[in-house]
XYZ file of C-alpha atoms in Angstrom:
467
model
C -26.472 -21.596 -7.525
C -26.971 -23.053 -4.085
C -29.475 -21.744 -1.617
C -27.760 -20.472 1.512
C -28.383 -18.243 4.507
C -27.685 -15.217 2.331
C -30.834 -16.069 0.444
C -32.843 -14.474 3.221
C -34.328 -11.074 2.488
C -32.044 -8.120 3.136
C -32.724 -6.045 6.234
C -30.001 -3.454 5.669
C -30.723 0.274 5.774
C -29.981 2.692 2.886
C -26.945 3.976 4.823
C -25.655 0.428 5.228
C -26.265 -0.253 1.532
C -24.248 2.837 0.579
C -21.436 1.816 2.925
C -21.407 -1.727 1.550
C -21.375 -0.342 -1.982
C -18.325 1.842 -1.276
C -16.575 -0.968 0.556
C -17.259 -3.459 -2.238
C -16.081 -1.123 -5.004
C -12.924 -0.196 -3.082
C -12.118 -3.827 -2.304
C -12.640 -4.792 -5.952
C -10.322 -2.017 -7.172
C -7.613 -2.906 -4.640
C -7.908 -6.617 -5.402
C -7.519 -5.923 -9.101
C -4.535 -3.596 -8.547
C -2.504 -5.942 -6.328
C -3.361 -9.005 -8.421
C -2.280 -7.328 -11.652
C 0.849 -5.975 -9.983
C 1.855 -9.523 -9.058
C 1.074 -10.670 -12.587
C 2.930 -7.845 -14.359
C 6.178 -8.090 -12.427
C 6.689 -11.443 -14.141
C 6.304 -9.829 -17.585
C 8.894 -7.155 -16.802
C 11.277 -9.709 -15.300
C 10.780 -11.952 -18.360
C 11.904 -9.104 -20.613
C 14.897 -8.158 -18.434
C 16.442 -11.064 -16.506
C 14.566 -14.376 -16.484
C 15.944 -15.583 -19.821
C 19.561 -15.489 -18.597
C 18.804 -16.844 -15.111
C 16.440 -19.709 -15.928
C 17.000 -20.470 -19.656
C 20.727 -19.809 -20.148
C 21.429 -22.018 -23.184
C 21.505 -20.585 -26.707
C 21.433 -17.018 -28.045
C 20.054 -14.012 -26.111
C 16.952 -14.004 -28.319
C 16.408 -17.718 -27.620
C 16.518 -17.003 -23.884
C 14.010 -14.188 -24.286
C 11.740 -16.442 -26.365
C 11.905 -19.093 -23.639
C 11.067 -16.596 -20.885
C 8.214 -15.115 -22.961
C 6.945 -18.651 -23.596
C 6.838 -19.094 -19.804
C 5.023 -15.753 -19.638
C 2.495 -17.116 -22.149
C 1.961 -20.287 -20.091
C 0.334 -18.124 -17.429
C -2.214 -17.003 -20.015
C -2.938 -20.566 -21.103
C -3.780 -21.327 -17.473
C -6.111 -18.355 -17.102
C -9.204 -19.966 -18.708
C -8.945 -22.825 -16.188
C -9.018 -20.295 -13.372
C -11.935 -18.543 -15.043
C -13.903 -21.777 -15.516
C -13.326 -23.112 -11.994
C -13.912 -19.812 -10.210
C -16.768 -18.888 -12.559
C -18.620 -22.133 -11.910
C -18.145 -21.915 -8.130
C -18.646 -18.144 -8.092
C -22.046 -18.485 -9.767
C -23.015 -21.200 -7.272
C -21.326 -20.122 -4.024
C -20.731 -16.411 -4.383
C -18.333 -13.836 -5.824
C -16.452 -13.056 -2.599
C -15.056 -16.514 -1.671
C -13.611 -17.014 -5.149
C -11.960 -13.585 -5.080
C -10.376 -14.356 -1.707
C -9.112 -17.716 -2.992
C -7.655 -16.108 -6.137
C -5.799 -13.457 -4.135
C -4.359 -16.067 -1.776
C -3.128 -18.248 -4.651
C -1.533 -15.267 -6.384
C 0.275 -14.162 -3.211
C 1.740 -17.619 -2.659
C 2.840 -18.029 -6.315
C 4.418 -14.575 -6.640
C 6.353 -14.901 -3.395
C 7.511 -18.336 -4.518
C 8.983 -16.862 -7.726
C 10.846 -14.262 -5.676
C 12.447 -17.033 -3.599
C 13.098 -19.497 -6.452
C 16.742 -20.597 -7.001
C 18.161 -20.146 -10.513
C 19.254 -22.679 -13.146
C 22.860 -22.326 -11.984
C 21.860 -23.453 -8.468
C 19.366 -26.295 -9.008
C 19.590 -27.034 -12.731
C 16.497 -28.077 -14.704
C 14.340 -27.962 -11.590
C 14.534 -24.145 -11.760
C 12.685 -23.621 -15.083
C 10.220 -26.405 -14.214
C 9.338 -24.740 -10.901
C 9.201 -21.333 -12.601
C 6.658 -22.626 -15.114
C 4.634 -24.250 -12.300
C 4.488 -21.012 -10.314
C 3.575 -19.090 -13.461
C 0.696 -21.509 -14.062
C -0.489 -20.801 -10.508
C -0.365 -17.068 -11.279
C -2.402 -17.647 -14.423
C -5.075 -19.636 -12.599
C -5.225 -16.942 -9.911
C -5.643 -14.002 -12.274
C -8.152 -15.971 -14.350
C -10.217 -16.466 -11.221
C -9.728 -12.923 -9.934
C -11.018 -10.753 -12.775
C -14.570 -12.091 -12.767
C -14.856 -11.893 -8.988
C -13.505 -8.350 -8.736
C -15.499 -7.152 -11.752
C -18.762 -8.523 -10.369
C -18.051 -7.245 -6.873
C -17.935 -3.758 -8.412
C -20.638 -3.915 -11.116
C -23.198 -5.834 -9.049
C -22.950 -3.197 -6.328
C -23.335 -0.347 -8.850
C -26.322 2.020 -8.619
C -28.620 2.136 -11.639
C -27.047 3.905 -14.614
C -23.508 3.719 -13.184
C -22.405 0.180 -13.967
C -19.819 1.452 -16.454
C -18.046 3.760 -14.023
C -18.164 1.170 -11.213
C -16.760 -1.482 -13.545
C -13.910 0.865 -14.461
C -12.695 0.780 -10.848
C -11.628 -2.801 -11.492
C -10.149 -1.922 -14.878
C -7.997 0.720 -13.166
C -6.185 -2.157 -11.480
C -4.321 -2.768 -14.738
C -2.615 0.655 -15.090
C -2.109 0.826 -11.315
C -0.470 -2.597 -11.454
C 1.735 -1.548 -14.378
C 2.749 1.739 -12.720
C 3.522 0.027 -9.429
C 5.424 -2.840 -11.046
C 7.505 -0.462 -13.179
C 8.135 1.804 -10.188
C 9.333 -1.042 -7.984
C 11.633 -2.322 -10.735
C 12.998 1.189 -11.276
C 13.695 1.530 -7.551
C 15.310 -1.903 -7.400
C 17.544 -0.970 -10.338
C 18.372 2.464 -8.921
C 19.520 1.144 -5.551
C 21.482 -1.860 -6.808
C 24.376 -2.289 -9.224
C 23.877 -4.132 -12.519
C 25.355 -7.313 -11.064
C 23.401 -7.026 -7.802
C 20.169 -6.464 -9.715
C 20.772 -9.628 -11.753
C 21.738 -11.574 -8.614
C 18.991 -10.552 -6.177
C 17.568 -7.079 -6.881
C 15.002 -8.392 -9.378
C 13.523 -10.568 -6.607
C 12.368 -7.636 -4.479
C 9.312 -6.751 -6.646
C 8.093 -10.350 -6.313
C 8.409 -10.370 -2.522
C 6.132 -7.312 -2.342
C 3.444 -9.762 -3.482
C 3.069 -10.872 0.141
C 0.819 -7.831 0.649
C -1.898 -9.472 -1.444
C -2.451 -11.977 1.375
C -3.321 -9.119 3.729
C -5.957 -7.860 1.288
C -7.400 -11.369 0.904
C -7.884 -11.546 4.678
C -9.552 -8.099 4.742
C -12.055 -8.978 2.004
C -12.847 -12.275 3.704
C -13.564 -10.562 7.036
C -15.134 -7.226 6.080
C -16.772 -7.323 2.612
C -20.279 -8.711 2.018
C -21.563 -10.698 -0.956
C -23.020 -8.660 -3.846
C -26.737 -7.739 -3.747
C -27.411 -9.135 -7.247
C -26.019 -12.538 -6.277
C -28.070 -12.550 -3.058
C -31.188 -11.592 -5.049
C -30.557 -14.400 -7.543
C -30.159 -16.826 -4.626
C -33.477 -15.694 -3.143
C -35.229 -16.050 -6.507
C -33.869 -19.580 -6.938
C -34.836 -20.533 -3.372
C -38.405 -19.304 -3.947
C -38.642 -21.132 -7.276
C -37.419 -24.398 -5.762
C -39.850 -23.999 -2.841
C -42.738 -23.398 -5.249
C -41.793 -26.441 -7.351
C -41.640 -28.658 -4.258
C -45.042 -27.368 -3.129
C -46.593 -28.125 -6.502
C -45.086 -31.614 -6.480
C -46.592 -32.264 -3.016
C -50.023 -31.014 -4.063
C -50.025 -33.295 -7.072
C -49.015 -36.274 -4.943
C -45.711 -36.748 -6.770
C -43.951 -39.877 -5.630
C -40.277 -40.530 -5.130
C -39.709 -41.792 -8.651
C -41.203 -38.644 -10.128
C -38.918 -36.544 -7.954
C -35.923 -38.453 -9.276
C -37.042 -37.902 -12.849
C -37.420 -34.175 -12.142
C -33.937 -34.197 -10.699
C -32.572 -35.568 -13.971
C -33.952 -32.581 -15.795
C -32.134 -30.234 -13.471
C -28.767 -31.810 -13.034
C -29.051 -35.452 -12.114
C -28.956 -34.857 -8.359
C -31.920 -32.604 -7.764
C -29.990 -29.381 -8.388
C -30.257 -27.067 -11.333
C -27.897 -27.274 -14.309
C -24.428 -25.922 -13.602
C -23.551 -22.419 -14.859
C -20.771 -23.886 -17.013
C -23.152 -26.369 -18.654
C -25.638 -23.570 -19.311
C -22.942 -21.464 -20.982
C -21.604 -24.326 -23.098
C -25.085 -25.357 -24.283
C -26.680 -22.015 -25.025
C -24.233 -19.101 -24.834
C -20.895 -20.281 -26.217
C -21.263 -18.020 -29.268
C -21.553 -14.975 -27.011
C -18.445 -16.081 -25.103
C -16.406 -16.326 -28.330
C -17.709 -12.995 -29.607
C -16.675 -11.380 -26.321
C -13.229 -12.967 -26.582
C -12.832 -11.987 -30.234
C -13.809 -8.410 -29.498
C -11.188 -8.039 -26.767
C -8.133 -9.981 -28.038
C -6.694 -6.946 -29.862
C -6.801 -4.865 -26.681
C -4.974 -7.360 -24.508
C -2.461 -8.241 -27.270
C -1.564 -4.598 -27.917
C -1.332 -3.918 -24.202
C 1.196 -6.699 -23.583
C 3.149 -5.766 -26.681
C 3.489 -2.276 -25.201
C 4.508 -3.252 -21.670
C 6.719 -6.285 -22.373
C 7.395 -6.735 -26.100
C 8.361 -3.110 -26.693
C 10.516 -3.151 -23.537
C 12.519 -6.077 -24.917
C 12.593 -4.674 -28.478
C 13.785 -1.201 -27.529
C 16.459 -2.350 -25.057
C 17.802 -5.377 -26.980
C 17.341 -4.329 -30.629
C 17.385 -0.516 -30.490
C 19.918 -0.211 -27.608
C 17.718 2.167 -25.651
C 18.263 2.655 -21.910
C 16.240 0.244 -19.763
C 15.447 2.774 -17.037
C 14.352 5.396 -19.562
C 12.038 2.957 -21.373
C 10.521 1.820 -18.069
C 9.946 5.469 -17.140
C 8.122 6.111 -20.422
C 5.959 3.024 -19.831
C 5.180 4.232 -16.319
C 4.190 7.739 -17.455
C 2.018 6.421 -20.289
C 0.240 4.084 -17.875
C -0.531 7.032 -15.585
C -2.666 8.602 -18.327
C -4.901 5.527 -18.267
C -5.936 6.385 -14.710
C -7.891 9.284 -16.198
C -8.959 7.864 -19.555
C -10.367 4.529 -18.350
C -12.989 5.968 -15.952
C -13.754 8.798 -18.405
C -14.577 6.375 -21.233
C -16.558 4.162 -18.843
C -18.609 7.130 -17.620
C -19.259 8.143 -21.238
C -20.457 4.604 -21.982
C -23.073 5.000 -19.225
C -24.459 7.916 -21.262
C -24.161 6.901 -24.906
C -23.722 3.115 -24.814
C -20.962 0.542 -24.322
C -20.698 -0.750 -27.893
C -20.195 2.674 -29.429
C -17.250 3.560 -27.163
C -15.810 0.043 -27.308
C -15.847 -0.001 -31.117
C -14.218 3.440 -31.319
C -11.258 2.157 -29.307
C -10.843 -0.938 -31.495
C -10.907 1.135 -34.703
C -8.315 3.510 -33.270
C -5.954 0.647 -32.430
C -6.177 -0.620 -36.027
C -5.440 2.808 -37.515
C -2.542 3.593 -35.157
C -0.594 0.285 -35.343
C 1.664 1.260 -38.276
C 2.371 4.888 -37.186
C 3.180 3.637 -33.678
C 5.952 1.318 -34.832
C 7.313 3.876 -37.272
C 7.764 6.200 -34.291
C 9.256 3.486 -32.051
C 11.778 2.515 -34.745
C 13.338 5.992 -34.607
C 14.974 5.008 -31.315
C 13.938 8.337 -29.821
C 12.484 8.411 -26.306
C 10.224 11.305 -27.315
C 8.708 9.469 -30.282
C 8.491 6.259 -28.250
C 6.438 8.194 -25.701
C 4.186 9.718 -28.392
C 3.615 6.405 -30.167
C 2.798 4.432 -27.039
C 0.744 7.277 -25.508
C -1.670 7.469 -28.457
C -1.977 3.672 -28.508
C -2.649 3.737 -24.773
C -5.464 6.255 -25.308
C -7.256 3.892 -27.688
C -6.684 0.958 -25.328
C -8.200 2.973 -22.464
C -11.228 4.008 -24.530
C -11.879 0.337 -25.198
C -10.969 -0.986 -21.745
C -13.075 1.443 -19.713
C -16.539 0.072 -20.612
C -15.385 -3.529 -21.117
C -16.213 -4.808 -17.607
C -19.783 -3.475 -17.722
C -20.234 -4.687 -21.311
C -19.183 -8.253 -20.470
C -21.319 -8.264 -17.306
C -24.382 -7.217 -19.318
C -23.912 -10.027 -21.859
C -24.962 -12.637 -19.271
C -27.637 -13.047 -16.580
C -26.530 -13.098 -12.881
C -26.748 -16.873 -12.419
C -24.119 -17.497 -15.142
C -22.383 -14.110 -15.279
C -19.158 -15.052 -13.469
C -18.651 -18.042 -15.774
C -19.592 -16.324 -19.054
C -17.749 -13.044 -18.523
C -14.634 -14.791 -17.195
C -14.507 -17.215 -20.132
C -14.841 -14.406 -22.679
C -12.133 -12.360 -21.009
C -9.708 -15.278 -20.584
C -10.163 -16.538 -24.153
C -9.075 -13.074 -25.284
C -6.149 -13.231 -22.867
C -4.913 -16.503 -24.369
C -5.425 -15.559 -28.027
C -4.118 -12.032 -27.546
C -2.092 -11.197 -24.477
C -0.358 -14.447 -23.625
C 1.054 -15.061 -27.090
C 1.604 -11.444 -28.129
C 5.167 -10.839 -26.748
C 6.248 -14.278 -28.000
C 4.700 -13.651 -31.430
C 6.328 -10.209 -31.550
C 9.844 -11.591 -30.968
C 9.195 -14.402 -33.447
C 7.953 -11.965 -36.113
C 10.901 -9.642 -35.592
C 13.382 -12.516 -35.835
C 11.662 -13.935 -38.943
C 10.878 -10.777 -40.928
C 13.381 -8.285 -39.564
C 10.787 -5.513 -39.540
C 8.397 -4.171 -36.917
C 5.741 -3.722 -39.622
C 4.984 -7.421 -39.254
C 4.002 -6.765 -35.635
C 1.805 -3.868 -36.782
C 0.101 -6.228 -39.261
C -0.514 -8.710 -36.431
C -2.256 -5.988 -34.390
C -4.355 -4.885 -37.384
C -5.479 -8.477 -38.013
C -6.692 -8.796 -34.419
C -8.423 -5.413 -34.701
C -10.379 -6.580 -37.764
C -11.566 -9.628 -35.776
C -12.541 -7.309 -32.913
C -14.553 -4.994 -35.138
C -16.383 -7.940 -36.700
C -17.225 -9.365 -33.262
C -18.389 -5.956 -32.036
C -20.681 -5.568 -35.042
C -22.351 -8.924 -34.348
C -22.801 -8.005 -30.667
C -24.286 -4.665 -31.698
C -26.703 -6.333 -34.138
C -27.815 -8.737 -31.414
C -28.365 -5.852 -28.988
C -30.508 -3.982 -31.546
C -32.584 -7.090 -32.267
C -33.313 -7.479 -28.558
């Protein structure tokens, strides 16, 4: 972490602190919502149109597999965004990395909306689509840590869970908005017009994210915890330099001291600190969360493809069910986060993971009926367990690491889960359905991830008790 002007002591009044807190939490929630909207429109488009437009060769299922593979590429890129933004965010600040992530996402999403199809430019179309999807993945990998810390590091004592849930609400808001825009685009265009240009409209809405990036850059201050960590580091470095002067340390001794810090007189990088001493915690965080993100993406993209292509259910009706189910998360996520402030993160988090494991088989039995009512019931109950787990997750991950390496550690844990769970889940679902012919194989996949989650949660709980 570099010392900077923000390392000076704060002179703000309590009223200014309260205003900054509200502004920071609101900006974090909005940043999360628009970023996830941009990210989710690709998943919906991948299930509905991208296979035919950009990967036309082969069977319909092969096209869907290709588009879902492109969807997964975005997840593979997310850890790189998390590492880069985490390292710089722990050194330079949370706000600049969040602004950069929002800008990159706006450019990538708009680019997808303007991208010519395979029929127009041939192989260049899928190559450019994958490139833009990688940009989206880097952007969302960078965004989550910045938005999460902007909210939790502004939180008053005892309310980190509820403040962290403001960022988590960006996911259901993004899903609801993305589904709504696709429903509107489908309602006001014919089937052929939707396939030709109507699907592009939800991507062009992504331009709004650039407006939010400008607002955060101009009007939101850095988090108080980061500023406090900067001040502490500045004072420590000043004290060390004073001691070296008193002892008559020469230039060679200074260089040797510099080697112990980072080779150039600065302290070890946050990434190096994580890799050397906290990698186990990162993997436990990722293992605990993979089932949540995998089940979530199975619900919003895999089930959309499965019900419309295999069960011949109406696309608009399935999107409406997904939208309504996501609306319930707007209540359940902050409720579970607030409860975690009272009775503990691990307890609530583990309850959600256990519920996902127990509900996987009943959920697919209900979906396989082909009934909209039972589809709604099955996905609603699953969504409740996801919300119970997702609500306290931001605060839990923030509390696993100290401020000077928090952006890096929390982002890595989250993005590892995204790769192992979310990115591959729709692809794995289609592959399992094609190979086994039964949705019970997908349920078994979810249960396997849930067992890993429960094991990781137990280790985290044991570590917390020992501390």
